[in-house]
Short mmCIF file of C-alpha atoms in Angstrom, two decimals:
data_model
loop_
_atom_site.label_atom_id
_atom_site.label_comp_id
_atom_site.label_asym_id
_atom_site.label_seq_id
_atom_site.Cartn_x
_atom_site.Cartn_y
_atom_site.Cartn_z
CA MET A 1 -172.30 -2.07 -55.79
CA LEU A 2 -168.79 -2.19 -54.48
CA ARG A 3 -167.31 -5.56 -53.44
CA LYS A 4 -166.20 -5.92 -49.90
CA THR A 5 -162.52 -6.42 -49.42
CA LYS A 6 -161.23 -9.41 -47.44
CA GLU A 7 -160.01 -7.05 -44.71
CA ILE A 8 -163.54 -5.66 -44.15
CA GLU A 9 -165.02 -9.12 -44.18
CA ASN A 10 -162.53 -10.29 -41.62
CA LEU A 11 -163.24 -7.25 -39.42
CA GLU A 12 -166.97 -7.95 -39.60
CA LYS A 13 -166.41 -11.59 -38.59
CA ASP A 14 -164.20 -10.48 -35.68
CA LEU A 15 -166.88 -8.06 -34.52
CA GLU A 16 -169.56 -10.78 -34.75
CA LYS A 17 -167.37 -12.97 -32.52
CA GLU A 18 -166.78 -10.06 -30.16
CA LYS A 19 -170.46 -9.41 -29.88
CA GLY A 20 -171.20 -13.13 -29.56
CA VAL A 21 -173.76 -13.03 -32.41
CA ARG A 22 -173.20 -14.62 -35.78
CA GLY A 23 -174.88 -12.89 -38.72
CA ASN A 24 -175.54 -9.63 -36.88
CA LYS A 25 -177.31 -7.28 -39.30
CA GLU A 26 -176.49 -4.09 -37.33
CA ILE A 27 -173.19 -3.79 -39.16
CA LYS A 28 -173.90 -1.82 -42.33
CA GLY A 29 -170.85 -0.85 -44.33
CA ILE A 30 -167.80 1.08 -43.23
CA LYS A 31 -169.73 3.58 -41.04
CA GLY A 32 -171.49 0.86 -39.09
CA LEU A 33 -168.24 -1.02 -38.75
CA ARG A 34 -166.44 2.07 -37.49
CA ASP A 35 -169.24 2.81 -34.99
CA THR A 36 -169.19 -0.72 -33.70
CA LEU A 37 -165.38 -0.65 -33.30
CA LYS A 38 -165.78 2.59 -31.34
CA GLU A 39 -168.32 0.93 -28.99
CA ILE A 40 -165.97 -2.02 -28.40
CA ASP A 41 -163.00 0.31 -27.72
CA GLU A 42 -165.09 2.36 -25.24
CA ARG A 43 -166.18 -0.85 -23.45
CA ASN A 44 -162.58 -2.11 -23.31
CA LEU A 45 -161.40 1.23 -21.92
CA LYS A 46 -164.04 1.04 -19.16
CA ASN A 47 -162.91 -2.49 -18.35
CA GLN A 48 -159.29 -1.34 -18.12
CA ASN A 49 -160.25 1.50 -15.80
CA ILE A 50 -161.99 -0.95 -13.47
CA ASP A 51 -158.83 -3.03 -13.21
#
């Protein structure tokens, strides 16, 4: 099994904070991380459009 890099671990922690849930098990590897980042970007874009 590959070891996670510090960068990925930090991104996961940031996403957990963004979602407001510590220890969220939805994030599974790079693909899950990328999908979650995409969701956050889409939400932020909607929020910018409202302003």
